[in-house]
Structure formats: structure tokens, C-alpha cells
Tab-separated table of C-alpha atoms in Angstrom:
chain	number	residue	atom	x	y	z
Y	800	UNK	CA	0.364	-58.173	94.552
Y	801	UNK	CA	-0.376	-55.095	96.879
Y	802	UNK	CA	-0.084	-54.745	100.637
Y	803	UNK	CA	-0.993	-52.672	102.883
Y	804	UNK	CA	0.692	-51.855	106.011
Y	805	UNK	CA	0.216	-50.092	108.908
Y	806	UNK	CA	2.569	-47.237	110.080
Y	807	UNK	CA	2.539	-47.789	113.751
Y	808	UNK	CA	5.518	-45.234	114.888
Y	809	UNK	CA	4.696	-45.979	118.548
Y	810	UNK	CA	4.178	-42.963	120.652
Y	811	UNK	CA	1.206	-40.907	121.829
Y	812	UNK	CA	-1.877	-40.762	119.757
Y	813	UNK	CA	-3.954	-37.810	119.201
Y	814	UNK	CA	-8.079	-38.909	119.898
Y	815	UNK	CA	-9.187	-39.313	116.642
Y	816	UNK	CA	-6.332	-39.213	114.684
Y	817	UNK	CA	-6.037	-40.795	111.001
Y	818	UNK	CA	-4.311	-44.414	110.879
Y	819	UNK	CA	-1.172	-43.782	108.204
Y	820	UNK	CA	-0.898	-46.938	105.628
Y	821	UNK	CA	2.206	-47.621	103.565
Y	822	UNK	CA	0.749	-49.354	100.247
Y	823	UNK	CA	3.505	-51.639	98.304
Y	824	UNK	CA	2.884	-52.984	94.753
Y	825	UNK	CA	4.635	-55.900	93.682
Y	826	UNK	CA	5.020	-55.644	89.807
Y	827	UNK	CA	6.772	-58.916	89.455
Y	828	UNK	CA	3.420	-60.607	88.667
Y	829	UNK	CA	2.333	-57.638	85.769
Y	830	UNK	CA	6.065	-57.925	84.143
Y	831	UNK	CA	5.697	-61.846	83.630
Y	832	UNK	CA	1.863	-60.886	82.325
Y	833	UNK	CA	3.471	-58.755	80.089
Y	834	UNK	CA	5.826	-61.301	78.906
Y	835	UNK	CA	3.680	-64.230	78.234
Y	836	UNK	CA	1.218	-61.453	76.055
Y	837	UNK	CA	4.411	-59.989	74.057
Y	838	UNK	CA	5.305	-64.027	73.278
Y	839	UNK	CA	1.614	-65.395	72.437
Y	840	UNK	CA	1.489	-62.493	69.579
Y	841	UNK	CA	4.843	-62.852	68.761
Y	842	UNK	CA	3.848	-66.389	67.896
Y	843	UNK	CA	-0.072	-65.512	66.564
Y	844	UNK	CA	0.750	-62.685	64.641
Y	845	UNK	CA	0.704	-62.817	60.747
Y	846	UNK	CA	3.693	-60.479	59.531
Y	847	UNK	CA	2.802	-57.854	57.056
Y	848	UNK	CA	4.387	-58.936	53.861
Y	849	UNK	CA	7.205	-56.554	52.407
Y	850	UNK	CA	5.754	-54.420	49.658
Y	851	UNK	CA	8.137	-54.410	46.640
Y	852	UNK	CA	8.511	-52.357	43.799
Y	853	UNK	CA	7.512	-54.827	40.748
Y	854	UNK	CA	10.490	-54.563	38.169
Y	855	UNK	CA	10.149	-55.545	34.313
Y	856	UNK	CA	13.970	-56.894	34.417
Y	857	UNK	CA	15.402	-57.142	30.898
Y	858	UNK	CA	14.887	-60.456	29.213
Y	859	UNK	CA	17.347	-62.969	29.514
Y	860	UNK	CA	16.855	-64.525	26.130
Y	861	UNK	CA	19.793	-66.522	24.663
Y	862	UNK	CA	21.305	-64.775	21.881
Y	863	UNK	CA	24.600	-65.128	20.260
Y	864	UNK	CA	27.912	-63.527	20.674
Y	865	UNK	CA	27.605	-61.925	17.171
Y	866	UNK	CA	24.512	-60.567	17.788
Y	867	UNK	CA	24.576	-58.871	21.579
Y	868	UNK	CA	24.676	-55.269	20.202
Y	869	UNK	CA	22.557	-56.056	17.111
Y	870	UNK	CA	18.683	-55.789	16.736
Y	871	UNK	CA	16.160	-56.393	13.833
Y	872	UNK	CA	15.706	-52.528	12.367
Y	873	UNK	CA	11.864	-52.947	12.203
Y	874	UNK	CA	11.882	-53.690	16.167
Y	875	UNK	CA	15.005	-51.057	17.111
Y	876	UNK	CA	14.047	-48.109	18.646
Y	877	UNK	CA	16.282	-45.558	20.070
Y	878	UNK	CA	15.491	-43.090	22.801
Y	879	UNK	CA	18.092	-39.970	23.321
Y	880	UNK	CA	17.215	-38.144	27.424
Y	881	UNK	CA	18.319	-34.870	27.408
Y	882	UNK	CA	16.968	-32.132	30.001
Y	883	UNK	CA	17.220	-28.229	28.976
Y	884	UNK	CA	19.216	-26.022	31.011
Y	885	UNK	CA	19.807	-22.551	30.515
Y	886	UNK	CA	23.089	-20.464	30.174
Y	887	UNK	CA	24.501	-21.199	33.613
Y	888	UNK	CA	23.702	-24.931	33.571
Y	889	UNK	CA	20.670	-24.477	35.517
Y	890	UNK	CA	18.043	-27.154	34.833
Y	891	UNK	CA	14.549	-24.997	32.805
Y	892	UNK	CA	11.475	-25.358	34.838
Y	893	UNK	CA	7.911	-25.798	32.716
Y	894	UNK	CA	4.668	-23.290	33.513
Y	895	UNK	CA	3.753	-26.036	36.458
Y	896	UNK	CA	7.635	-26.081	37.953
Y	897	UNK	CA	8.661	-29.250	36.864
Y	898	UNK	CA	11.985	-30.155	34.883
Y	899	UNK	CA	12.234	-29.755	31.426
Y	900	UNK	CA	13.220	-32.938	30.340
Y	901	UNK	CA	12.563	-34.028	27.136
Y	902	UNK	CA	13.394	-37.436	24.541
Y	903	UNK	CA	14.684	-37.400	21.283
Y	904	UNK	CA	13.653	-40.693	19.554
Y	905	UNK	CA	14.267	-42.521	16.202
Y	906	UNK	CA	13.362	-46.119	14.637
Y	907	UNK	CA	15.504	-48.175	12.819
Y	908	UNK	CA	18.602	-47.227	11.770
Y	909	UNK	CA	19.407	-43.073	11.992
Y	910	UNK	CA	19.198	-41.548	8.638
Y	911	UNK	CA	22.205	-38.843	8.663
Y	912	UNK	CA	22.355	-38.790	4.225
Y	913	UNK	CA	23.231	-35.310	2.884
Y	914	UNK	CA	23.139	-35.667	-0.619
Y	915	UNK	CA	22.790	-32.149	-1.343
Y	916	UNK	CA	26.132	-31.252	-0.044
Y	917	UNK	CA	24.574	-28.395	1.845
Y	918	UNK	CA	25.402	-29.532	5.594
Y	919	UNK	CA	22.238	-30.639	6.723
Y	920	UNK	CA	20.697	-33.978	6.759
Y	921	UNK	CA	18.052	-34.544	3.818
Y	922	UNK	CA	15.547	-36.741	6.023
Y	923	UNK	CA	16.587	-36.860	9.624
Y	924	UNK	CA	14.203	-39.427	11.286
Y	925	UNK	CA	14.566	-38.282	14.562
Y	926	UNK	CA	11.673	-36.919	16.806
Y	927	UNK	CA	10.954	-35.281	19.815
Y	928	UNK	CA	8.489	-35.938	22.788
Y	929	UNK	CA	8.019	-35.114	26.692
Y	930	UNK	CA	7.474	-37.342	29.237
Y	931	UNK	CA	3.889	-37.152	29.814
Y	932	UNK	CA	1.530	-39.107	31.779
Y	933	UNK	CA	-1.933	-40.464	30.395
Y	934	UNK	CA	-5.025	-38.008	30.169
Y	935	UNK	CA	-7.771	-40.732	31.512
Y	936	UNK	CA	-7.040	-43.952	29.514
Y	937	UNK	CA	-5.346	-41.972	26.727
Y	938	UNK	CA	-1.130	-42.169	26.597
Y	939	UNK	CA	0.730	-39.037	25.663
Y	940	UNK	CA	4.070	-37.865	24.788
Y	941	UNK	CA	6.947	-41.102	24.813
Y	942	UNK	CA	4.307	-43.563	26.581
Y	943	UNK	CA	2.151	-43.250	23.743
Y	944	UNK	CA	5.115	-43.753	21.177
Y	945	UNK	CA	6.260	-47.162	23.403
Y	946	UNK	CA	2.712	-48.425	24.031
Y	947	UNK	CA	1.840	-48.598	20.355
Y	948	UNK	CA	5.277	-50.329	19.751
Y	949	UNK	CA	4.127	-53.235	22.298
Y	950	UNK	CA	0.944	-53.188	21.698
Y	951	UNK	CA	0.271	-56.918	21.348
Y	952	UNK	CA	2.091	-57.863	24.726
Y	953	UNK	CA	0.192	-54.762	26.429
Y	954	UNK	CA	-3.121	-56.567	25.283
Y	955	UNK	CA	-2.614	-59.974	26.214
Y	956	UNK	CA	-1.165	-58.763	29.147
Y	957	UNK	CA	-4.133	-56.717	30.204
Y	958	UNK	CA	-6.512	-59.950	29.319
Y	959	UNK	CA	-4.451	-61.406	32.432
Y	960	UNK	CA	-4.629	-58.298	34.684
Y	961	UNK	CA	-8.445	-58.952	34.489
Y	962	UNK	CA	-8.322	-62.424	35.819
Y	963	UNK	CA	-5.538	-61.219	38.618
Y	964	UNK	CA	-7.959	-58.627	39.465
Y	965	UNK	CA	-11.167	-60.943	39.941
Y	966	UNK	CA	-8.825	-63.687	41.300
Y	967	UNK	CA	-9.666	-66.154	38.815
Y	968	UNK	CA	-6.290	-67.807	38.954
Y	969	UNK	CA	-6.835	-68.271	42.604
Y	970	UNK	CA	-8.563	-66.429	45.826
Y	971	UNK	CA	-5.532	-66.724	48.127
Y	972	UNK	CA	-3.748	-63.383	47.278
Y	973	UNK	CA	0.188	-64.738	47.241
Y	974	UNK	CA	-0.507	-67.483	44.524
Y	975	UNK	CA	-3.346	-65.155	42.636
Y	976	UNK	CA	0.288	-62.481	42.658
Y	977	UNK	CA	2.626	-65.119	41.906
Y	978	UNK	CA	0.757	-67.069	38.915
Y	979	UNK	CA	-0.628	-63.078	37.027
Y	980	UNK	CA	3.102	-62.391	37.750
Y	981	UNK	CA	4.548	-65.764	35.988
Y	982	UNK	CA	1.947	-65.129	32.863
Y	983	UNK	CA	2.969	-61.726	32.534
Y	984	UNK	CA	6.918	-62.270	32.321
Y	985	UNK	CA	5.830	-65.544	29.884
Y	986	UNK	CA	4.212	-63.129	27.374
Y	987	UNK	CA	6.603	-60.403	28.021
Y	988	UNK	CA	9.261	-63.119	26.531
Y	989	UNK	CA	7.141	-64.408	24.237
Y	990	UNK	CA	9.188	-64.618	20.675
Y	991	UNK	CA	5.880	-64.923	18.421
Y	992	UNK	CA	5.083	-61.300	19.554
Y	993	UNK	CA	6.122	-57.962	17.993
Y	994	UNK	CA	8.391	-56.719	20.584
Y	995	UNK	CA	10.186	-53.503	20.530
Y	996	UNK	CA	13.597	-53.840	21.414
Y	997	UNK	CA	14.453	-50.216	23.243
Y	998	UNK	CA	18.597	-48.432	23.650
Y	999	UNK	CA	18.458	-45.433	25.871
Y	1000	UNK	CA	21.414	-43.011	25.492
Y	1001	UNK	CA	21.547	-40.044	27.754
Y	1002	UNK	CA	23.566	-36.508	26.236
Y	1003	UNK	CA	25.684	-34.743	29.107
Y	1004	UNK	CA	22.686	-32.342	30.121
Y	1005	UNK	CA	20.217	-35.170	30.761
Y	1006	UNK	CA	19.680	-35.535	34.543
Y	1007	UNK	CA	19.319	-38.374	36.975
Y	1008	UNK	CA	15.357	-38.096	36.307
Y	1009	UNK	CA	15.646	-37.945	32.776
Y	1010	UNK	CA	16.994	-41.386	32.649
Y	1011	UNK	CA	15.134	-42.937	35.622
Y	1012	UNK	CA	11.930	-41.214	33.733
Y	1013	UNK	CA	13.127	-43.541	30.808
Y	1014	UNK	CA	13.312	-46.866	32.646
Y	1015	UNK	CA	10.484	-46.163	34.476
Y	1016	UNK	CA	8.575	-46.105	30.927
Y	1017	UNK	CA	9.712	-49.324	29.977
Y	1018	UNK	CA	8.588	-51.026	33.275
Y	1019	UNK	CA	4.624	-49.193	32.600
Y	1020	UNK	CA	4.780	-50.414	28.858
Y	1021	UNK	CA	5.854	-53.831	29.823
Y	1022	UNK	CA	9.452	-53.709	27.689
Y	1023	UNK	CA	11.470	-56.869	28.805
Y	1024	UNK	CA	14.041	-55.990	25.521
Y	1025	UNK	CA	16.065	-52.614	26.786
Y	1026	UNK	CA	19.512	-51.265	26.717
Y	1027	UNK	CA	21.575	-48.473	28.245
Y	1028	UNK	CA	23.734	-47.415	25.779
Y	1029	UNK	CA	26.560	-44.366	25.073
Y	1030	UNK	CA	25.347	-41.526	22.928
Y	1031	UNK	CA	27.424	-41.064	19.961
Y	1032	UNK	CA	28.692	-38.549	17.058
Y	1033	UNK	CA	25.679	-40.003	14.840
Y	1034	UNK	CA	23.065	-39.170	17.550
Y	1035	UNK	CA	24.660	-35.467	18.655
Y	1036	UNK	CA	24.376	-34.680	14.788
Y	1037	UNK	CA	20.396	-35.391	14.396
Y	1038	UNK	CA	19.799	-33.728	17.435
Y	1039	UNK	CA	21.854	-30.770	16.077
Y	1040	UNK	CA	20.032	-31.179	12.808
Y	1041	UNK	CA	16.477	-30.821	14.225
Y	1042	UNK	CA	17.084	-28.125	16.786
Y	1043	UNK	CA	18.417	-25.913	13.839
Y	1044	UNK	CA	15.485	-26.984	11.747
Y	1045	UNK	CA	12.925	-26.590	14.405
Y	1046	UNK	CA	14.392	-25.092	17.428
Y	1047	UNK	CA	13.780	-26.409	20.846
């Protein structure tokens, strides 16, 4: 609390003169104010929840020894990350200065036959996209190549990202997350479905964001079943193949 006292120095005064008055504040009482306030929201105050990154992990389906490094051809699909880079190792830039990275792809098992004898493959099944995102509702490039691949877990799933987004499953928020989140991973997993099963190789040129660019692809198509894999002899070949066939 304040006080005021009164400087009385003694002494002559002039007629008239001002009276001096030495104010003191006590802050004690303001500090322990402070205090209680700080520990009432402390206790009253709802924490923001931590916004995390949702992550389609890969599935953790039982399969057998045998089989770990095996897949059913009609559901194998292989995607090869490269990024172009010019004489001095420098990574390309595209007309709107973004990296030129680019995916070689191929279903099934790679077809490297030359039956001709005259050093090329006969019918090299590999292809090439970009990494492109969607024009409106329509996919492009890779995403478009994926998306049709999981096509029935994409619908179902979007049938439940309806409900999630009216709340249907419930109108707290956490449980109307956690239950849309639970259904998802269920069909995700779901055996009955035709689901892709995706190995990502990466040549020496490809760049960190090639590969991330790759992953992040599986989590927006909803792929549970994905491997990183090394690139091999068979895969350098049919990307030799179709440069020399169709150039870059």
C-alpha cells in the first residue's frame, strides 16, 4: 500500500512555500496478486493440444519369413527417385525454379528380354512421371498413377472422412479424431481390398526431396504396404534403356 510522508527538514520556512511529500509504494501486496492470478490459470487453463503430423506407418501385417521381400506381381509396384543434375552435379531447376525431380516406375516384375540380340530391351515396362500436385480434384503425374492403384481403400476411406467431417462418430473433437483415425488404419489393413504394395529405390542423383517427395505420396494415397529398397543392375538398365529410347 502507498504512503505518504511529509518532508519536514526543520529550519526556516519561506511564507507560502510548497509542503515536499515523499510517496512510498509497497508492491508486496501486487506481487502476491500476481501470484495467486498466474496459479488460478495455471490451474483453469485448457492446454492447446500438440498438433502432429498424421503418419500412414507401414502395415504391420504378419507375414512369413519366406515371404518378407516377396509380393503378389499384380499388386507390386516399383518406384525409381532420381533428380536431374547437370554436368557439374548441380541439381536442374524447372521454368517455375523448382527441382527437377522426377520417378521412374514399373508394375510387376521388370521386363529386361532382348531377344533380338541387338542390346536393347524388346518391351521395357518402365515409365516416367513428375511429382505433381492435383489440378482441382484431378491427380497428376505419380499421385495419379498411386491413387488409381488404391482406389478402393481411397473410397471407403473418403466415405469415413465425410462422417469425421460432420462429426457423426461423435461431437467431442478428440474421440470424433481418434475413432475416423481407427477406421481409416482398419481399412488401410484391410486384406479383402486391392492394395498396392509400393518399393521405392533411389539412384545416386536422387536428392533428399526426391525420396521424402516419395513417402510423402504414400501417406496422401493412403499406402500402409511400402518399402525402401536398394536400386539394382536390373533397374539402372531400364532406366538406361528408356532414356536412349526417349531421352530425358
Amino acid at each position: 500500500m502507498a504512503q505518504i510522508e511529509q518532508s519536514d527538514k526543520g529550519g526556516k520556512k519561506k511564507k507560502g512555500a510548497q509542503k515536499k511529500m515523499a510517496i512510498h509504494v509497497d508492491f508486496t501486496p501486487m506481487v502476491d496478486m500476481n501470484m495467486l492470478l498466474i496459479t488460478f490459470f495455471m490451474l483453469c487453463t485448457t492446454m492447446i493440444k500438440s498438433q502432429t503430423l498424421q503418419i500412414t506407418l507401414p502395415t504391420n501385417e504378419k507375414v512369413e519369413q519366406q515371404d518378407m521381400s516377396k509380393a503378389k506381381e499384380s499388386e507390386a509396384i516399383t518406384l525409381i527417385v532420381t533428380t536431374e543434375r547437370n554436368a557439374n552435379g548441380d541439381i536442374k531447376k524447372d521454368d517455375e525454379g523448382r527441382d527437377m525431380n522426377v520417378v521412374y516406375y514399373y508394375e510387376g516384375q521388370p521386363n529386361v528380354a532382348d531377344d533380338d540380340n541387338d542390346g536393347r530391351i524388346d518391351n521395357n515396362n518402365i515409365h516416367r512421371e513428375k511429382f505433381l500436385g492435383n489440378e482441382g480434384a484431378v491427380q497428376r503425374g505419380i499421385r495419379k498413377i498411386l491413387h488409381d492403384r488404391n482406389k478402393q481403400v481411397l473410397e471407403k476411406i473418403e466415405v469415413e472422412k465425410a462422417k469425421w467431417r460432420n462429426k457423426e462418430f461423435s461431437p467431442n473433437k478428440e474421440k470424433n479424431d481418434s475413432i475416423y483415425q481407427a477406421r481409416a488404419k482398419e481399412i488401410r489393413n484391410d486384406s479383402t481390398l486391392t492394395r498396392p504394395v509400393v518399393i521405392i529405390k533411389a539412384t545416386p542423383e536422387a536428392s533428399w526431396e526426391s525420396l521424402i517427395g516419395a513417402l510423402d505420396e504414400m501417406q496422401i494415397n493412403q499406402i500402409s504396404r511400402y518399402q525402401i529398397d536398394n536400386i539394382n543392375q536390373v533397374d539402372s538398365v531400364m532406366i538406361l534403356d528408356y532414356i536412349s529410347k526417349n531421352g530425358k
